[in-house]
Amino acid sequence: NSNDVSVLLNECASSATPTVTPTAIPPSTIVCPWVPVAEYPIPIFGHAVTTDGTFVYSIGGWGLNGQVSIVQRYDPVADTWTALADLPVSLAYARAAYANVTNKIYVFGGYQECCGYLDSVYIYDVATNTWSSGADMPVVRAFSSVAYYSGNQKVYVIGGSGLISAQETQTWEY
């Protein structure tokens, strides 16, 4: 009945595992799609995000006082955030992909308040917690879509914003 559904929905909102199972609704039909987890250390937006299949990485972005260079790793098992080595520069709107063949995260382009759109590539080595620079992109780019394809072990940067032109339809392989 509707009272049972109401009780169950309240349980979903407060718990990843509902403790009330109404007899009128089969448990297999109940889904709790959103569950709060550990909060990010600062208010943030415009950050690059990727995963290595074990952890989620958040890189750069905009904080309350402007762009940031922070890098945070989220552990979904422990439900914790851990600070990692800062990105060499503060930037926002970059995109990132993890390549399992190198155990590295590649951060492409972005935007800096001082300098505008970027063509930079930064590489984070997961094993050593260090950053290095890669070959710059052919033109500046932010807001791109980025994906690693394990079939050929390449990263693809697709579209994005930069120098408003037809170049924004380009796809690059790294």
Short mmCIF file of C-alpha atoms in Angstrom, two decimals:
data_model
loop_
_atom_site.label_atom_id
_atom_site.label_comp_id
_atom_site.label_asym_id
_atom_site.label_seq_id
_atom_site.Cartn_x
_atom_site.Cartn_y
_atom_site.Cartn_z
CA ASN A 1 0.00 0.00 0.00
CA SER A 2 1.04 3.66 -0.25
CA ASN A 3 2.06 3.81 3.44
CA ASP A 4 4.55 0.96 2.90
CA VAL A 5 6.04 2.75 -0.12
CA SER A 6 6.35 5.99 1.85
CA VAL A 7 8.17 4.24 4.70
CA LEU A 8 10.50 2.51 2.27
CA LEU A 9 11.31 5.70 0.36
CA ASN A 10 12.16 7.40 3.65
CA GLU A 11 14.51 4.49 4.45
CA CYS A 12 16.15 4.88 1.02
CA ALA A 13 16.81 8.53 1.70
CA SER A 14 18.54 7.82 4.99
CA SER A 15 20.28 4.50 4.36
CA ALA A 16 21.98 2.58 1.57
CA THR A 17 20.24 -0.55 2.85
CA PRO A 18 16.55 -0.15 3.65
CA THR A 19 15.57 -1.91 6.85
CA VAL A 20 11.84 -1.94 6.14
CA THR A 21 10.63 -4.37 3.49
CA PRO A 22 6.92 -4.02 2.83
CA THR A 23 5.22 -7.29 1.94
CA ALA A 24 3.22 -5.68 -0.87
CA ILE A 25 6.36 -4.65 -2.80
CA PRO A 26 8.95 -7.25 -3.83
CA PRO A 27 12.41 -6.19 -2.49
CA SER A 28 13.93 -6.64 -5.97
CA THR A 29 11.86 -3.69 -7.26
CA ILE A 30 13.18 -1.26 -4.64
CA VAL A 31 16.12 0.85 -5.75
CA CYS A 32 17.96 3.45 -3.70
CA PRO A 33 19.94 5.20 -6.45
CA TRP A 34 21.50 8.05 -4.43
CA VAL A 35 23.38 7.58 -1.19
CA PRO A 36 25.42 10.35 0.48
CA VAL A 37 29.12 9.56 0.90
CA ALA A 38 32.12 11.48 2.30
CA GLU A 39 32.00 15.15 1.38
CA TYR A 40 34.69 16.68 -0.82
CA PRO A 41 37.22 18.70 1.26
CA ILE A 42 36.24 22.06 -0.33
CA PRO A 43 33.37 23.39 -2.44
CA ILE A 44 34.48 22.75 -6.04
CA PHE A 45 33.35 22.79 -9.66
CA GLY A 46 35.00 22.60 -13.06
CA HIS A 47 37.45 19.90 -11.95
CA ALA A 48 38.74 16.99 -14.00
CA VAL A 49 37.64 13.56 -12.78
CA THR A 50 38.73 10.04 -13.69
CA THR A 51 39.03 6.60 -12.14
CA ASP A 52 41.58 3.80 -12.18
CA GLY A 53 38.90 1.26 -11.32
CA THR A 54 39.78 1.35 -7.62
CA PHE A 55 39.81 5.06 -6.75
CA VAL A 56 38.22 8.24 -8.13
CA TYR A 57 40.57 11.18 -8.76
CA SER A 58 39.57 14.86 -8.74
CA ILE A 59 42.03 17.35 -10.24
CA GLY A 60 42.07 21.16 -10.18
CA GLY A 61 38.88 23.18 -10.60
CA TRP A 62 37.35 26.29 -9.07
CA GLY A 63 37.21 26.69 -5.30
CA LEU A 64 35.66 29.52 -3.30
CA ASN A 65 38.71 31.76 -3.86
CA GLY A 66 39.42 30.97 -7.51
CA GLN A 67 41.17 28.20 -9.36
CA VAL A 68 42.93 25.46 -7.44
CA SER A 69 45.66 22.92 -8.10
CA ILE A 70 44.52 20.38 -5.52
CA VAL A 71 44.30 16.70 -6.33
CA GLN A 72 42.12 14.43 -4.22
CA ARG A 73 41.63 10.67 -4.36
CA TYR A 74 38.35 9.14 -3.23
CA ASP A 75 38.31 5.59 -1.85
CA PRO A 76 34.75 4.26 -2.20
CA VAL A 77 35.47 1.28 0.09
CA ALA A 78 36.78 3.39 2.99
CA ASP A 79 34.57 6.37 2.01
CA THR A 80 37.47 8.80 2.41
CA TRP A 81 39.24 11.54 0.47
CA THR A 82 43.06 11.72 0.46
CA ALA A 83 45.14 14.71 -0.68
CA LEU A 84 47.75 13.86 -3.34
CA ALA A 85 50.54 15.91 -4.93
CA ASP A 86 49.17 19.18 -6.29
CA LEU A 87 48.87 19.73 -10.02
CA PRO A 88 51.81 21.94 -11.15
CA VAL A 89 49.38 24.79 -11.98
CA SER A 90 45.93 25.94 -10.94
CA LEU A 91 43.39 25.33 -13.67
CA ALA A 92 39.77 24.49 -14.33
CA TYR A 93 37.73 22.83 -17.08
CA ALA A 94 40.51 20.40 -17.99
CA ARG A 95 39.64 16.78 -18.69
CA ALA A 96 41.41 13.62 -17.53
CA ALA A 97 41.76 9.95 -18.40
CA TYR A 98 43.53 7.10 -16.63
CA ALA A 99 45.62 4.72 -18.74
CA ASN A 100 46.09 1.34 -17.10
CA VAL A 101 49.01 0.42 -19.36
CA THR A 102 51.12 3.22 -17.81
CA ASN A 103 49.33 3.56 -14.45
CA LYS A 104 49.14 7.30 -15.15
CA ILE A 105 46.47 9.98 -15.36
CA TYR A 106 46.61 12.36 -18.31
CA VAL A 107 45.13 15.85 -17.86
CA PHE A 108 44.38 17.74 -21.08
CA GLY A 109 43.97 21.49 -21.59
CA GLY A 110 41.74 23.55 -19.37
CA TYR A 111 41.48 27.22 -18.58
CA GLN A 112 43.51 29.60 -16.39
CA GLU A 113 42.28 32.98 -15.18
CA CYS A 114 45.60 34.59 -16.06
CA CYS A 115 46.15 33.01 -19.43
CA GLY A 116 42.92 31.77 -21.01
CA TYR A 117 42.53 28.38 -22.67
CA LEU A 118 45.43 25.91 -22.44
CA ASP A 119 47.10 23.39 -24.74
CA SER A 120 48.99 21.71 -21.91
CA VAL A 121 49.16 18.03 -21.00
CA TYR A 122 50.02 17.07 -17.43
CA ILE A 123 50.76 13.49 -16.45
CA TYR A 124 50.24 12.14 -12.94
CA ASP A 125 52.13 8.98 -12.01
CA VAL A 126 49.89 7.06 -9.61
CA ALA A 127 52.76 4.89 -8.31
CA THR A 128 55.09 7.79 -7.40
CA ASN A 129 52.55 10.57 -6.67
CA THR A 130 54.43 12.92 -9.03
CA TRP A 131 53.57 15.14 -11.99
CA SER A 132 55.35 15.66 -15.31
CA SER A 133 54.49 17.45 -18.56
CA GLY A 134 53.51 15.75 -21.80
CA ALA A 135 53.54 16.99 -25.38
CA ASP A 136 51.25 20.01 -25.77
CA MET A 137 48.02 19.59 -27.74
CA PRO A 138 47.99 21.05 -31.28
CA VAL A 139 45.69 23.91 -30.14
CA VAL A 140 44.14 25.12 -26.90
CA ARG A 141 41.16 23.27 -25.54
CA ALA A 142 38.84 23.11 -22.51
CA PHE A 143 35.58 21.25 -21.84
CA SER A 144 36.66 18.39 -24.14
CA SER A 145 35.53 14.83 -23.81
CA VAL A 146 38.43 12.51 -23.01
CA ALA A 147 38.59 8.71 -22.95
CA TYR A 148 41.21 6.00 -22.75
CA TYR A 149 40.73 3.06 -25.12
CA SER A 150 42.49 -0.07 -23.88
CA GLY A 151 42.23 -1.77 -27.30
CA ASN A 152 45.07 0.33 -28.68
CA GLN A 153 46.26 1.92 -25.42
CA LYS A 154 45.57 5.49 -26.61
CA VAL A 155 43.75 8.46 -25.10
CA TYR A 156 41.29 10.43 -27.23
CA VAL A 157 40.49 14.13 -26.82
CA ILE A 158 37.25 15.01 -28.58
CA GLY A 159 35.94 18.51 -29.32
CA GLY A 160 35.74 21.14 -26.60
CA SER A 161 36.05 24.91 -26.49
CA GLY A 162 39.05 26.98 -27.41
CA LEU A 163 39.59 29.25 -30.37
CA ILE A 164 36.01 29.35 -31.61
CA SER A 165 36.48 27.61 -34.95
CA ALA A 166 36.03 24.39 -36.88
CA GLN A 167 38.98 22.96 -34.91
CA GLU A 168 36.57 22.23 -32.09
CA THR A 169 35.23 19.29 -34.09
CA GLN A 170 38.62 17.62 -34.09
CA THR A 171 39.46 14.36 -32.37
CA TRP A 172 43.05 13.80 -31.30
CA GLU A 173 44.79 10.60 -30.32
CA TYR A 174 47.52 10.73 -27.66
#
